[in-house]
Amino acid sequence: MSIVSTDISKAVQLLNNEELVAIPTETVYGLAGNIFSEKAVKAIFKTKQRPFFNPLIVHITSADKLDEIVRYVPEKAKLLAEAFWPGPLTLVLPKNNNIPKLITAGKDTVAVRVPNHPKTLELLNRLDFPLAAPSANPFGSISPTTAEHVEGYFKDHIKMVLDGGACQRGIESTIIGFENDEPTLYRLGSTSVEAIEEVIGAVEIKNKKDIAPDAPGMLDRHYAPQTKTILVDSISENISNHEGKRIGVLAYQDCIDDERITFQIVLSQSKSLLEAASKLYDALHQLDKQHLDIIIAERLPDVDLGKSINDRLQRATVR
Ligand code: TXA
Ligand code: MG
């Protein structure tokens, strides 16, 4: 029997029983559990095979609930919450004492966001605890943007995926922390740096592996297909390097006319970065199923969401 269901009451019941439920958000599906249940939180780490040093994001219904989670909210964090919540922005703030150490990997900060998905907001409203939810994929693999992706990963491990359709934004939330009240970007994501800077001015970007201890999820290899993947500026110039192989192509706007290509996906014919982001992970999932020898991905323009997409493609190439 399929674990995919639209029954919110059943999700409420499972979560109240300290079980896990995969939930839809606007970014990617999350593997959710009660933040105050040690059993549920340990099951999240175990199911994902995620190392305990990698902290989880806490999901709440609105900024009004922030006081229950964090000790202190810098002025710029307030502005960001006002501008972007509910939405794909995660704030890393000093944690309250009641937030279990397991959630934060022992750090004294906690990552928190308000997801923008009607089903999950309704679910959160019917629970009397926030949900910890990392992306619902095994550690290091491609994040899920449909209920079926999650089912493919975890049908033998969890009882339910709450079906909320395909995720509209398609890549994870942008993560911002504060050092001496000044914002630092830990992870590029579905809220662009440009949009953030319009609200709070210049933001320092620490999205490289040298900050791994600060944002441990930013390990180099991440979001990665099983198939060897390369990222190039020009696909057509690269195809001859892989002659005789089963070649898959992930193009931004233009379909490449070349009979040596076995399987090809174009992310956005209308050249929309928003559309490209929403289709990125599903495209990688599809490409990974074609028994290809290599996936050649095209680098996108390095602006707005293009930066976030390029970041994910870059991590998909690390072996
Ligand atoms: O869009 C998203 O953010 C999705 C959906 C489900 O909400 N969640 C998600 O979670 O991407 P996850 O666990 O795959 O990534 C969480 C990231 C990790 O890179 C982790 O290191 C970082 O958040 N993080 C969590 N707590 C942190 C903290 N206290 N300080 C710095 N980074 C933190
Ligand atoms: Mg993840």
mmCIF file of N, CA and C in Angstrom, residues 231-274:
data_model
loop_
_atom_site.group_PDB
_atom_site.id
_atom_site.type_symbol
_atom_site.label_atom_id
_atom_site.label_comp_id
_atom_site.label_asym_id
_atom_site.label_seq_id
_atom_site.Cartn_x
_atom_site.Cartn_y
_atom_site.Cartn_z
ATOM 1 N N LEU A 231 29.529 20.015 -14.624
ATOM 2 C CA LEU A 231 28.899 21.317 -14.821
ATOM 3 C C LEU A 231 29.770 22.119 -15.779
ATOM 4 N N VAL A 232 29.173 22.584 -16.888
ATOM 5 C CA VAL A 232 29.976 23.242 -17.931
ATOM 6 C C VAL A 232 29.296 24.532 -18.396
ATOM 7 N N ASP A 233 30.093 25.390 -19.048
ATOM 8 C CA ASP A 233 29.514 26.618 -19.599
ATOM 9 C C ASP A 233 28.835 26.371 -20.935
ATOM 10 N N SER A 234 29.383 25.428 -21.711
ATOM 11 C CA SER A 234 28.775 25.143 -23.010
ATOM 12 C C SER A 234 28.636 23.637 -23.194
ATOM 13 N N ILE A 235 27.395 23.172 -23.248
ATOM 14 C CA ILE A 235 27.163 21.729 -23.404
ATOM 15 C C ILE A 235 27.666 21.256 -24.760
ATOM 16 N N SER A 236 27.317 21.989 -25.816
ATOM 17 C CA SER A 236 27.670 21.497 -27.158
ATOM 18 C C SER A 236 29.180 21.351 -27.329
ATOM 19 N N GLU A 237 29.972 22.226 -26.703
ATOM 20 C CA GLU A 237 31.431 22.091 -26.809
ATOM 21 C C GLU A 237 31.944 20.886 -26.039
ATOM 22 N N ASN A 238 31.128 20.343 -25.113
ATOM 23 C CA ASN A 238 31.605 19.280 -24.244
ATOM 24 C C ASN A 238 31.240 17.868 -24.684
ATOM 25 N N ILE A 239 30.252 17.775 -25.542
ATOM 26 C CA ILE A 239 29.729 16.451 -25.882
ATOM 27 C C ILE A 239 30.797 15.554 -26.513
ATOM 28 N N SER A 240 31.632 16.130 -27.383
ATOM 29 C CA SER A 240 32.640 15.303 -28.072
ATOM 30 C C SER A 240 33.652 14.688 -27.088
ATOM 31 N N ASN A 241 33.783 15.261 -25.887
ATOM 32 C CA ASN A 241 34.687 14.663 -24.886
ATOM 33 C C ASN A 241 34.159 13.340 -24.346
ATOM 34 N N HIS A 242 32.873 13.042 -24.634
ATOM 35 C CA HIS A 242 32.257 11.857 -24.032
ATOM 36 C C HIS A 242 31.636 10.954 -25.089
ATOM 37 N N GLU A 243 32.196 11.030 -26.270
ATOM 38 C CA GLU A 243 31.724 10.245 -27.417
ATOM 39 C C GLU A 243 31.589 8.763 -27.051
ATOM 40 N N GLY A 244 30.513 8.132 -27.537
ATOM 41 C CA GLY A 244 30.349 6.681 -27.308
ATOM 42 C C GLY A 244 29.720 6.358 -25.967
ATOM 43 N N LYS A 245 29.521 7.364 -25.124
ATOM 44 C CA LYS A 245 28.882 7.120 -23.826
ATOM 45 C C LYS A 245 27.400 7.447 -23.897
ATOM 46 N N ARG A 246 26.660 6.923 -22.912
ATOM 47 C CA ARG A 246 25.254 7.333 -22.791
ATOM 48 C C ARG A 246 25.214 8.683 -22.080
ATOM 49 N N ILE A 247 24.938 9.718 -22.864
ATOM 50 C CA ILE A 247 25.041 11.089 -22.364
ATOM 51 C C ILE A 247 23.665 11.655 -22.020
ATOM 52 N N GLY A 248 23.533 12.206 -20.817
ATOM 53 C CA GLY A 248 22.334 12.940 -20.443
ATOM 54 C C GLY A 248 22.668 14.419 -20.368
ATOM 55 N N VAL A 249 21.706 15.259 -20.720
ATOM 56 C CA VAL A 249 21.964 16.697 -20.733
ATOM 57 C C VAL A 249 20.900 17.427 -19.910
ATOM 58 N N LEU A 250 21.368 18.369 -19.095
ATOM 59 C CA LEU A 250 20.464 19.248 -18.353
ATOM 60 C C LEU A 250 20.760 20.671 -18.827
ATOM 61 N N ALA A 251 19.874 21.179 -19.705
ATOM 62 C CA ALA A 251 20.111 22.488 -20.311
ATOM 63 C C ALA A 251 19.225 23.537 -19.649
ATOM 64 N N TYR A 252 19.646 24.782 -19.712
ATOM 65 C CA TYR A 252 18.837 25.844 -19.111
ATOM 66 C C TYR A 252 17.661 26.194 -20.017
ATOM 67 N N GLN A 253 17.954 26.803 -21.185
ATOM 68 C CA GLN A 253 16.863 27.327 -21.997
ATOM 69 C C GLN A 253 16.691 26.610 -23.339
ATOM 70 N N ASP A 254 17.829 26.314 -23.984
ATOM 71 C CA ASP A 254 17.747 25.804 -25.351
ATOM 72 C C ASP A 254 17.994 24.307 -25.421
ATOM 73 N N CYS A 255 17.138 23.630 -26.160
ATOM 74 C CA CYS A 255 17.317 22.212 -26.434
ATOM 75 C C CYS A 255 18.534 22.069 -27.350
ATOM 76 N N ILE A 256 19.391 21.103 -27.062
ATOM 77 C CA ILE A 256 20.582 20.930 -27.894
ATOM 78 C C ILE A 256 20.349 19.819 -28.902
ATOM 79 N N ASP A 257 20.539 20.183 -30.154
ATOM 80 C CA ASP A 257 20.232 19.256 -31.236
ATOM 81 C C ASP A 257 21.492 18.460 -31.560
ATOM 82 N N ASP A 258 21.607 17.262 -30.999
ATOM 83 C CA ASP A 258 22.812 16.455 -31.200
ATOM 84 C C ASP A 258 22.440 15.004 -30.950
ATOM 85 N N GLU A 259 22.609 14.154 -31.969
ATOM 86 C CA GLU A 259 22.110 12.777 -31.832
ATOM 87 C C GLU A 259 22.928 11.933 -30.853
ATOM 88 N N ARG A 260 24.052 12.454 -30.410
ATOM 89 C CA ARG A 260 24.835 11.693 -29.423
ATOM 90 C C ARG A 260 24.229 11.795 -28.010
ATOM 91 N N ILE A 261 23.215 12.658 -27.848
ATOM 92 C CA ILE A 261 22.559 12.798 -26.546
ATOM 93 C C ILE A 261 21.477 11.728 -26.387
ATOM 94 N N THR A 262 21.532 10.978 -25.293
ATOM 95 C CA THR A 262 20.545 9.920 -25.048
ATOM 96 C C THR A 262 19.264 10.479 -24.429
ATOM 97 N N PHE A 263 19.418 11.435 -23.508
ATOM 98 C CA PHE A 263 18.263 11.935 -22.746
ATOM 99 C C PHE A 263 18.546 13.383 -22.376
ATOM 100 N N GLN A 264 17.549 14.231 -22.582
ATOM 101 C CA GLN A 264 17.790 15.656 -22.364
ATOM 102 C C GLN A 264 16.613 16.322 -21.655
ATOM 103 N N ILE A 265 16.924 17.212 -20.718
ATOM 104 C CA ILE A 265 15.867 18.013 -20.099
ATOM 105 C C ILE A 265 16.237 19.493 -20.209
ATOM 106 N N VAL A 266 15.256 20.304 -20.627
ATOM 107 C CA VAL A 266 15.440 21.755 -20.665
ATOM 108 C C VAL A 266 14.678 22.328 -19.464
ATOM 109 N N LEU A 267 15.348 23.147 -18.655
ATOM 110 C CA LEU A 267 14.725 23.610 -17.403
ATOM 111 C C LEU A 267 13.672 24.691 -17.627
ATOM 112 N N SER A 268 13.964 25.650 -18.516
ATOM 113 C CA SER A 268 12.968 26.703 -18.733
ATOM 114 C C SER A 268 13.111 27.310 -20.117
ATOM 115 N N GLN A 269 12.199 26.937 -21.000
ATOM 116 C CA GLN A 269 12.273 27.480 -22.351
ATOM 117 C C GLN A 269 12.074 28.984 -22.350
ATOM 118 N N SER A 270 11.344 29.486 -21.348
ATOM 119 C CA SER A 270 11.101 30.930 -21.312
ATOM 120 C C SER A 270 12.189 31.649 -20.506
ATOM 121 N N LYS A 271 13.255 30.925 -20.149
ATOM 122 C CA LYS A 271 14.409 31.527 -19.488
ATOM 123 C C LYS A 271 14.029 32.115 -18.128
ATOM 124 N N SER A 272 13.166 31.408 -17.395
ATOM 125 C CA SER A 272 12.781 31.890 -16.071
ATOM 126 C C SER A 272 13.575 31.138 -15.008
ATOM 127 N N LEU A 273 14.318 31.869 -14.193
ATOM 128 C CA LEU A 273 15.118 31.221 -13.142
ATOM 129 C C LEU A 273 14.210 30.563 -12.113
ATOM 130 N N LEU A 274 13.058 31.185 -11.862
ATOM 131 C CA LEU A 274 12.091 30.626 -10.919
ATOM 132 C C LEU A 274 11.609 29.257 -11.400
#
